[in-house]
CSV table of C-alpha atoms in Angstrom, one decimal:
chain,number,residue,atom,x,y,z
A,1,MET,CA,-30.3,-14.9,15.7
A,2,GLU,CA,-32.6,-18.0,15.8
A,3,PHE,CA,-33.7,-17.3,12.2
A,4,PHE,CA,-30.2,-17.7,10.8
A,5,ASN,CA,-29.6,-20.9,12.8
A,6,ASP,CA,-32.9,-22.5,11.6
A,7,ILE,CA,-32.3,-22.1,7.8
A,8,GLY,CA,-30.9,-25.6,7.6
A,9,SER,CA,-29.3,-27.3,4.6
A,10,ASP,CA,-28.8,-25.7,1.2
A,11,VAL,CA,-32.0,-26.4,-0.6
A,12,LEU,CA,-30.9,-24.6,-3.8
A,13,LYS,CA,-27.9,-26.9,-4.4
A,14,PRO,CA,-28.8,-29.2,-7.3
A,15,SER,CA,-28.4,-32.9,-7.0
A,16,LEU,CA,-25.9,-34.9,-9.0
A,17,PHE,CA,-28.8,-36.5,-10.9
A,18,GLU,CA,-30.1,-33.2,-12.1
A,19,LEU,CA,-26.7,-32.2,-13.3
A,20,ILE,CA,-26.2,-35.5,-15.2
A,21,ALA,CA,-29.7,-35.2,-16.7
A,22,GLN,CA,-29.0,-31.7,-18.1
A,23,GLU,CA,-25.7,-33.0,-19.6
A,24,GLN,CA,-27.5,-35.9,-21.2
A,25,LEU,CA,-30.0,-33.5,-22.8
A,26,ARG,CA,-27.1,-31.5,-24.2
A,27,ASP,CA,-25.4,-34.6,-25.6
A,28,LEU,CA,-28.7,-35.7,-27.3
A,29,LEU,CA,-29.0,-32.4,-29.3
A,30,GLN,CA,-26.1,-33.0,-31.7
A,31,PRO,CA,-27.2,-36.5,-33.0
A,32,ALA,CA,-30.8,-35.4,-33.2
A,33,LEU,CA,-29.9,-32.3,-35.2
A,34,LYS,CA,-27.6,-34.4,-37.4
A,35,TYR,CA,-30.4,-37.0,-38.0
A,36,VAL,CA,-32.7,-34.2,-39.2
A,37,PHE,CA,-30.1,-32.8,-41.6
A,38,VAL,CA,-29.2,-36.2,-43.0
A,39,VAL,CA,-32.9,-36.9,-43.8
A,40,PHE,CA,-33.4,-33.6,-45.5
A,41,ALA,CA,-30.0,-33.7,-47.3
A,42,GLN,CA,-31.3,-36.7,-49.2
A,43,ARG,CA,-33.9,-34.5,-50.7
A,44,TYR,CA,-32.0,-31.3,-51.0
A,45,PRO,CA,-28.3,-32.4,-51.3
A,46,ARG,CA,-27.3,-29.2,-53.1
A,47,TYR,CA,-28.0,-27.1,-50.0
A,48,LEU,CA,-27.5,-29.4,-47.1
A,49,LEU,CA,-24.8,-31.9,-48.1
A,50,ARG,CA,-22.0,-29.5,-47.1
A,51,ILE,CA,-23.6,-28.9,-43.7
A,52,VAL,CA,-23.9,-32.7,-43.1
A,53,ASN,CA,-20.2,-33.1,-44.1
A,54,ARG,CA,-19.1,-30.4,-41.7
A,55,HIS,CA,-21.7,-31.0,-39.1
A,56,GLU,CA,-19.4,-30.7,-36.1
A,57,GLU,CA,-18.4,-27.2,-37.1
A,58,PHE,CA,-22.0,-26.2,-38.0
A,59,TYR,CA,-23.3,-27.5,-34.6
A,60,ALA,CA,-20.5,-25.7,-32.7
A,61,PHE,CA,-21.3,-22.4,-34.4
A,62,ILE,CA,-25.1,-22.8,-33.7
A,63,MET,CA,-24.5,-23.7,-30.0
A,64,LEU,CA,-22.0,-20.9,-29.6
A,65,ILE,CA,-24.8,-18.4,-30.5
A,66,VAL,CA,-27.4,-20.2,-28.4
A,67,GLU,CA,-25.3,-20.8,-25.3
A,68,ARG,CA,-24.0,-17.2,-25.4
A,69,TYR,CA,-27.5,-15.9,-25.5
A,70,TYR,CA,-28.7,-18.0,-22.6
A,71,LEU,CA,-25.6,-17.3,-20.5
A,72,ARG,CA,-26.1,-13.5,-21.0
A,73,LYS,CA,-29.9,-13.5,-20.4
A,74,HIS,CA,-30.5,-16.4,-18.0
A,75,ASN,CA,-27.0,-16.9,-16.4
A,76,ALA,CA,-27.2,-20.5,-17.5
A,77,SER,CA,-26.6,-22.7,-20.4
A,78,PHE,CA,-29.4,-24.0,-22.6
A,79,ALA,CA,-29.7,-27.4,-20.8
A,80,GLU,CA,-29.2,-25.8,-17.4
A,81,ASN,CA,-32.0,-23.3,-18.0
A,82,PHE,CA,-34.3,-26.1,-19.2
A,83,TYR,CA,-33.8,-28.0,-15.9
A,84,GLY,CA,-34.3,-24.8,-13.8
A,85,LEU,CA,-30.6,-24.3,-12.9
A,86,LYS,CA,-28.4,-21.2,-13.1
A,87,ARG,CA,-24.8,-20.2,-12.8
A,88,ARG,CA,-23.7,-17.6,-10.2
A,89,ARG,CA,-20.4,-16.1,-9.5
A,90,LYS,CA,-18.7,-17.9,-6.6
A,91,PRO,CA,-18.6,-15.5,-3.7
A,92,PHE,CA,-15.5,-15.3,-1.5
A,93,ILE,CA,-17.7,-15.4,1.6
A,94,PRO,CA,-20.9,-17.5,1.7
A,95,ILE,CA,-23.9,-15.2,1.8
A,96,ASP,CA,-26.7,-17.7,1.4
A,97,LYS,CA,-28.1,-17.0,4.9
A,98,SER,CA,-28.0,-13.2,4.5
A,99,ASN,CA,-29.7,-13.5,1.1
A,100,ALA,CA,-32.4,-15.6,2.7
A,101,ALA,CA,-32.9,-13.0,5.3
A,102,VAL,CA,-32.9,-9.9,3.0
A,103,GLY,CA,-34.4,-11.4,-0.1
A,104,GLY,CA,-33.9,-10.6,-3.7
A,105,VAL,CA,-31.2,-11.7,-6.2
A,106,PRO,CA,-27.8,-10.0,-5.5
A,107,ALA,CA,-26.4,-8.1,-8.5
A,108,GLY,CA,-23.0,-9.6,-7.8
A,109,GLU,CA,-24.2,-13.0,-8.9
A,110,LYS,CA,-24.7,-12.0,-12.6
A,111,LEU,CA,-22.1,-13.5,-14.9
A,112,ARG,CA,-19.5,-11.1,-16.4
A,113,ASP,CA,-17.9,-11.4,-19.8
A,114,ARG,CA,-15.0,-13.4,-18.4
A,115,GLU,CA,-17.2,-16.0,-16.8
A,116,ILE,CA,-19.4,-16.2,-20.0
A,117,TRP,CA,-16.4,-16.8,-22.4
A,118,ARG,CA,-14.9,-19.3,-20.0
A,119,SER,CA,-18.2,-21.1,-19.8
A,120,LEU,CA,-18.4,-21.2,-23.6
A,121,LEU,CA,-14.9,-22.6,-23.9
A,122,PHE,CA,-15.9,-25.7,-21.8
A,123,SER,CA,-19.6,-26.0,-23.0
A,124,VAL,CA,-18.9,-25.6,-26.7
A,125,GLY,CA,-15.1,-25.7,-27.4
A,126,VAL,CA,-14.2,-28.8,-25.4
A,127,PRO,CA,-17.0,-31.0,-26.8
A,128,TYR,CA,-16.1,-29.9,-30.3
A,129,PHE,CA,-12.5,-30.9,-30.0
A,130,ARG,CA,-13.4,-34.2,-28.3
A,131,ALA,CA,-15.8,-35.0,-31.1
A,132,LYS,CA,-13.1,-34.2,-33.8
A,133,ALA,CA,-10.6,-36.3,-31.9
A,134,GLN,CA,-13.0,-39.3,-31.7
A,135,ASP,CA,-13.7,-39.0,-35.4
A,136,TYR,CA,-10.0,-38.9,-36.2
A,137,TYR,CA,-9.4,-42.0,-34.0
A,138,GLU,CA,-12.1,-43.9,-35.7
A,139,GLU,CA,-10.7,-42.9,-39.1
A,140,LEU,CA,-7.4,-44.4,-38.1
A,141,GLY,CA,-9.1,-47.7,-37.2
A,142,GLY,CA,-10.2,-47.1,-33.6
A,143,GLY,CA,-9.0,-50.5,-32.4
A,144,ILE,CA,-11.5,-52.4,-34.5
A,145,SER,CA,-10.5,-56.0,-35.3
A,146,SER,CA,-9.3,-56.8,-38.8
A,147,ASP,CA,-11.9,-59.6,-39.0
A,148,ILE,CA,-14.7,-57.0,-38.8
A,149,MET,CA,-13.2,-54.5,-41.2
A,150,GLU,CA,-12.8,-55.1,-44.9
A,151,GLU,CA,-9.4,-56.2,-46.0
A,152,ASN,CA,-8.8,-53.3,-48.4
A,153,VAL,CA,-9.7,-50.7,-45.8
A,154,ASP,CA,-7.6,-52.4,-43.2
A,155,ALA,CA,-4.6,-52.5,-45.6
A,156,ARG,CA,-5.0,-48.8,-46.4
A,157,GLN,CA,-5.0,-47.9,-42.7
A,158,LEU,CA,-1.9,-50.1,-42.0
A,159,ARG,CA,0.0,-48.3,-44.7
A,160,ALA,CA,-1.0,-45.0,-43.3
A,161,LEU,CA,0.1,-46.0,-39.8
A,162,SER,CA,3.4,-47.4,-41.0
A,163,ASP,CA,4.2,-44.2,-42.8
A,164,PRO,CA,7.8,-43.2,-41.7
A,165,SER,CA,7.1,-39.5,-42.1
A,166,LEU,CA,6.3,-37.1,-39.3
A,167,ARG,CA,2.6,-37.3,-40.1
A,168,GLY,CA,2.6,-41.0,-40.0
A,169,GLN,CA,4.4,-41.0,-36.6
A,170,PHE,CA,1.8,-38.6,-35.3
A,171,ARG,CA,-1.0,-40.9,-36.4
A,172,HIS,CA,0.6,-43.9,-34.7
A,173,ILE,CA,1.2,-41.9,-31.4
A,174,PHE,CA,-2.3,-40.5,-31.5
A,175,LYS,CA,-3.9,-43.9,-32.0
A,176,VAL,CA,-2.0,-45.3,-29.0
A,177,VAL,CA,-2.3,-42.3,-26.7
A,178,TYR,CA,-5.9,-41.3,-27.3
A,179,PRO,CA,-7.7,-44.2,-25.6
A,180,TRP,CA,-5.6,-43.8,-22.5
A,181,PHE,CA,-6.1,-40.0,-22.5
A,182,ASN,CA,-9.9,-40.4,-22.9
A,183,LEU,CA,-10.0,-43.0,-20.1
A,184,LEU,CA,-8.1,-40.7,-17.8
A,185,PHE,CA,-10.4,-37.8,-18.6
A,186,GLU,CA,-13.6,-39.8,-18.0
A,187,GLY,CA,-12.1,-41.1,-14.8
A,188,TRP,CA,-11.2,-37.6,-13.7
A,189,LEU,CA,-14.8,-36.5,-14.2
A,190,LEU,CA,-16.1,-39.6,-12.3
A,191,VAL,CA,-13.9,-38.7,-9.3
A,192,TRP,CA,-15.3,-35.2,-9.2
A,193,ASN,CA,-18.9,-36.6,-9.5
A,194,ILE,CA,-18.3,-38.8,-6.5
A,195,ALA,CA,-16.7,-36.0,-4.5
A,196,TYR,CA,-19.7,-33.8,-5.3
A,197,LEU,CA,-22.2,-36.5,-4.4
A,198,PHE,CA,-20.6,-36.8,-0.9
A,199,GLU,CA,-20.3,-33.0,-0.6
A,200,LYS,CA,-16.5,-33.0,-0.6
A,201,THR,CA,-16.5,-30.2,-3.2
A,202,PRO,CA,-19.1,-27.6,-4.3
A,203,PHE,CA,-18.3,-28.2,-8.0
A,204,TYR,CA,-19.4,-31.3,-10.0
A,205,ARG,CA,-16.9,-30.4,-12.8
A,206,PRO,CA,-13.3,-29.4,-12.0
A,207,TRP,CA,-13.2,-26.4,-14.4
A,208,LEU,CA,-16.1,-24.7,-12.7
A,209,SER,CA,-13.7,-23.6,-10.0
A,210,TRP,CA,-11.4,-22.0,-12.6
A,211,ILE,CA,-14.4,-20.3,-14.3
A,212,GLY,CA,-15.4,-18.9,-10.9
A,213,VAL,CA,-19.1,-20.1,-10.9
A,214,GLU,CA,-21.2,-22.6,-9.2
A,215,LEU,CA,-24.5,-24.2,-10.3
A,216,ARG,CA,-27.7,-23.5,-8.3
A,217,ARG,CA,-31.4,-24.1,-8.6
A,218,LEU,CA,-33.7,-21.2,-9.5
A,219,GLY,CA,-35.4,-19.8,-6.5
A,220,ILE,CA,-38.6,-17.8,-6.0
A,221,GLU,CA,-36.6,-14.6,-6.2
A,222,ASP,CA,-35.2,-15.6,-9.6
A,223,PHE,CA,-38.6,-16.1,-11.1
A,224,ARG,CA,-39.9,-12.9,-9.5
A,225,ALA,CA,-36.9,-10.9,-11.0
A,226,ALA,CA,-37.5,-12.5,-14.4
A,227,ALA,CA,-41.2,-11.6,-14.4
A,228,GLU,CA,-40.4,-8.0,-13.4
A,229,ALA,CA,-37.7,-7.7,-16.1
A,230,ALA,CA,-40.2,-9.0,-18.7
A,231,GLN,CA,-42.8,-6.4,-17.7
A,232,LYS,CA,-40.2,-3.5,-17.9
A,233,ARG,CA,-38.8,-4.7,-21.3
A,234,VAL,CA,-42.1,-4.9,-23.1
A,235,PRO,CA,-43.7,-1.4,-23.6
A,236,PRO,CA,-47.5,-1.0,-23.8
A,237,HIS,CA,-48.7,-1.4,-27.4
A,238,ALA,CA,-51.2,1.4,-27.0
A,239,ARG,CA,-48.4,3.9,-26.9
A,240,LEU,CA,-46.7,2.7,-30.0
A,241,GLY,CA,-47.6,3.5,-33.6
A,242,PHE,CA,-47.7,1.1,-36.5
A,243,PHE,CA,-44.0,1.6,-37.3
A,244,GLY,CA,-43.1,1.4,-33.6
A,245,GLN,CA,-44.9,-1.9,-33.2
A,246,LEU,CA,-43.3,-3.2,-36.4
A,247,ARG,CA,-39.8,-2.2,-35.2
A,248,ASN,CA,-40.5,-3.7,-31.7
A,249,ALA,CA,-41.6,-7.0,-33.3
A,250,ALA,CA,-38.5,-7.1,-35.5
A,251,SER,CA,-36.2,-6.5,-32.6
A,252,ARG,CA,-37.9,-9.1,-30.5
A,253,SER,CA,-38.0,-11.9,-33.2
A,254,PRO,CA,-34.4,-13.2,-32.6
A,255,ARG,CA,-34.9,-13.2,-28.9
A,256,LEU,CA,-38.3,-15.0,-29.2
A,257,LEU,CA,-36.7,-17.6,-31.5
A,258,LEU,CA,-33.8,-18.3,-29.1
A,259,ASP,CA,-36.2,-18.4,-26.1
A,260,SER,CA,-38.5,-20.8,-28.0
A,261,LEU,CA,-35.6,-23.3,-28.4
A,262,ARG,CA,-36.1,-24.2,-24.7
A,263,LEU,CA,-39.2,-26.1,-25.8
A,264,LEU,CA,-38.5,-26.8,-29.5
A,265,LEU,CA,-35.2,-28.6,-29.1
A,266,PRO,CA,-36.3,-31.1,-26.4
A,267,THR,CA,-39.5,-31.7,-28.4
A,268,ALA,CA,-37.5,-32.4,-31.5
A,269,ILE,CA,-35.3,-34.8,-29.5
A,270,PHE,CA,-38.5,-36.6,-28.3
A,271,PHE,CA,-39.8,-37.0,-31.9
A,272,VAL,CA,-36.5,-38.2,-33.3
A,273,LYS,CA,-36.3,-40.9,-30.6
A,274,PHE,CA,-39.9,-41.8,-31.2
A,275,LEU,CA,-39.1,-42.2,-35.0
A,276,GLU,CA,-36.1,-44.4,-34.2
A,277,TRP,CA,-38.3,-46.6,-32.0
A,278,TRP,CA,-41.1,-46.6,-34.5
A,279,TYR,CA,-38.9,-47.8,-37.4
A,280,SER,CA,-36.7,-50.1,-35.3
A,281,PRO,CA,-36.8,-53.8,-36.3
A,282,ASN,CA,-38.1,-54.9,-32.8
A,283,SER,CA,-40.8,-52.2,-32.6
A,284,PRO,CA,-44.3,-53.4,-31.7
A,285,ALA,CA,-45.6,-50.8,-34.2
A,286,ARG,CA,-44.4,-53.0,-37.1
A,287,SER,CA,-47.3,-55.4,-36.2
A,288,LEU,CA,-49.6,-52.7,-37.5
A,289,TYR,CA,-48.3,-53.3,-41.0
A,290,ALA,CA,-48.9,-57.0,-40.9
A,291,ALA,CA,-51.4,-58.3,-43.5
A,292,PRO,CA,-54.8,-58.7,-41.9
A,293,LEU,CA,-55.9,-61.4,-44.5
A,294,GLY,CA,-54.3,-64.8,-44.5
A,295,PRO,CA,-51.0,-66.0,-43.1
A,296,ALA,CA,-47.6,-64.4,-43.7
A,297,ILE,CA,-45.9,-65.3,-47.0
A,298,PRO,CA,-43.2,-68.0,-46.2
A,299,PRO,CA,-39.6,-67.4,-47.3
A,300,PRO,CA,-38.4,-68.9,-50.6
A,301,ARG,CA,-36.7,-72.3,-50.7
A,302,ILE,CA,-33.0,-72.5,-50.5
A,303,LEU,CA,-31.3,-72.8,-53.9
A,304,PRO,CA,-30.0,-76.3,-54.4
A,305,PRO,CA,-26.2,-76.8,-54.8
A,306,HIS,CA,-24.9,-77.0,-58.3
A,307,PRO,CA,-23.4,-80.5,-59.3
A,308,GLN,CA,-20.1,-78.8,-60.3
A,309,GLY,CA,-20.0,-76.7,-57.1
A,310,ILE,CA,-18.3,-77.5,-53.8
A,311,GLN,CA,-19.8,-80.1,-51.6
A,312,PHE,CA,-22.3,-78.7,-49.1
A,313,ASP,CA,-23.4,-80.5,-45.9
A,314,PRO,CA,-26.7,-79.0,-44.6
A,315,LYS,CA,-26.2,-80.6,-41.2
A,316,ALA,CA,-22.8,-79.0,-40.6
A,317,TYR,CA,-24.1,-75.9,-38.8
A,318,GLY,CA,-21.6,-73.2,-38.1
A,319,LYS,CA,-18.9,-74.5,-40.5
A,320,CYS,CA,-17.7,-72.7,-43.6
A,321,PRO,CA,-18.3,-74.8,-46.8
A,322,ILE,CA,-15.0,-73.6,-48.3
A,323,CYS,CA,-12.5,-74.0,-45.5
A,324,GLN,CA,-14.5,-76.5,-43.4
A,325,ASN,CA,-13.6,-74.6,-40.2
A,326,THR,CA,-15.7,-72.7,-37.7
A,327,MET,CA,-17.4,-69.7,-39.2
A,328,ASN,CA,-15.4,-66.5,-38.7
A,329,ASN,CA,-17.1,-63.2,-39.5
A,330,ALA,CA,-20.1,-64.8,-41.3
A,331,THR,CA,-20.9,-63.3,-44.7
A,332,ALA,CA,-23.8,-64.2,-46.9
A,333,LEU,CA,-23.8,-64.2,-50.7
A,334,PRO,CA,-26.8,-63.3,-52.9
A,335,SER,CA,-27.5,-67.1,-53.2
A,336,GLY,CA,-28.2,-67.2,-49.5
A,337,TYR,CA,-25.3,-69.4,-48.5
A,338,VAL,CA,-23.0,-68.2,-45.7
A,339,PHE,CA,-19.2,-68.4,-45.6
A,340,CYS,CA,-16.3,-66.9,-43.8
A,341,TYR,CA,-15.7,-63.4,-44.9
A,342,ARG,CA,-12.1,-64.1,-46.2
A,343,CYS,CA,-13.2,-67.3,-48.0
A,344,ALA,CA,-16.2,-65.5,-49.6
A,345,TYR,CA,-14.2,-62.4,-50.6
A,346,GLU,CA,-11.4,-64.4,-52.2
A,347,THR,CA,-13.7,-66.8,-54.0
A,348,VAL,CA,-16.0,-64.1,-55.4
A,349,GLU,CA,-13.0,-61.9,-56.3
A,350,LYS,CA,-11.3,-64.7,-58.3
A,351,GLN,CA,-14.3,-66.6,-59.8
A,352,GLY,CA,-17.1,-64.0,-59.7
A,353,LYS,CA,-19.7,-66.5,-58.6
A,354,CYS,CA,-21.1,-68.5,-55.6
A,355,PRO,CA,-18.9,-71.5,-55.0
A,356,VAL,CA,-22.0,-73.7,-54.1
A,357,THR,CA,-24.7,-72.6,-56.6
A,358,LEU,CA,-22.3,-71.1,-59.2
A,359,LEU,CA,-24.7,-68.1,-59.5
A,360,PRO,CA,-22.9,-64.8,-60.5
A,361,ALA,CA,-21.9,-62.6,-57.5
A,362,LYS,CA,-19.9,-59.4,-57.0
A,363,VAL,CA,-17.7,-58.3,-54.1
A,364,TRP,CA,-20.0,-55.4,-53.2
A,365,GLN,CA,-22.9,-57.9,-52.8
A,366,LEU,CA,-21.3,-59.6,-49.8
A,367,GLN,CA,-23.5,-59.1,-46.7
A,368,LYS,CA,-22.0,-59.5,-43.2
A,369,ILE,CA,-24.5,-61.1,-40.8
A,370,MET,CA,-24.7,-61.6,-37.0
A,371,VAL,CA,-24.9,-65.3,-36.0
């Protein structure tokens, strides 16, 4: 009996940091895939523009296929399998010590259809509905200040929210309730994370108890069972004819493609993040494009004010030349002069020119800047 008493703590229980890391990997897949489709849609809009416009539905469909395959074959989601984790059915009686004594992977740990579909509901369905709810909330305004948004867009959203119909009331209620609901949901997950960190619960997510599974690290018995299954599944090529090998390759192609996603998708995320860093304004890589001969070309001189334009004081920093107040939501005109957004918008809309230099300007040429 000394063997059972000396087994010690549960070494196959994943840490909270591993679980958060696999969730971050899963959250990075959608923006990386969307970035790739947006880039290629500019070249092939006829084929990819619809996918970009319905990206949430397309991504949910793809992940439904991928996650279902990994749950059936590896008893884990895609991100969990990448980090060496698995899902097992929660036993009524803890059997870790008996498993360590006997060895092997118990057949009762394999996920059934009920656990698989419940896992798909929370790994694919819930993120999809949360993404759609966030998009709808941002469409309604998302709590953005009216000084940041354009006046015509803000007026349109105010008319939509003041609609007395049932749809208008639903929009108003949704815009008020959604931030609080999202806050409560994130707080609920945080409480479970803290409870899991201090070993108050075996589940780091509350719905894992309802699904009936728990997350574990892959052990030596899992790798051994996977190697044995791979040897049994692949027949010797010497016993197969030409058509047999062709049929075997065709049947294995979808599985090989899905298995290769374990390396292809994280690699794609790395390259997308690398490109974002490479082309960012503060990237050191931009110094490679600097001209090696001579100094940098200086910026052009500021256009002088027109005699018939409004008075401009070059020493009055941070003040709008039109309203003479502190700059609010700074906006630049093509002439280079900066005004408040409201002042610039009203002046250009009425006069069609810069109030200082009297150069022609259009409303769509207004550029908001950060000061």
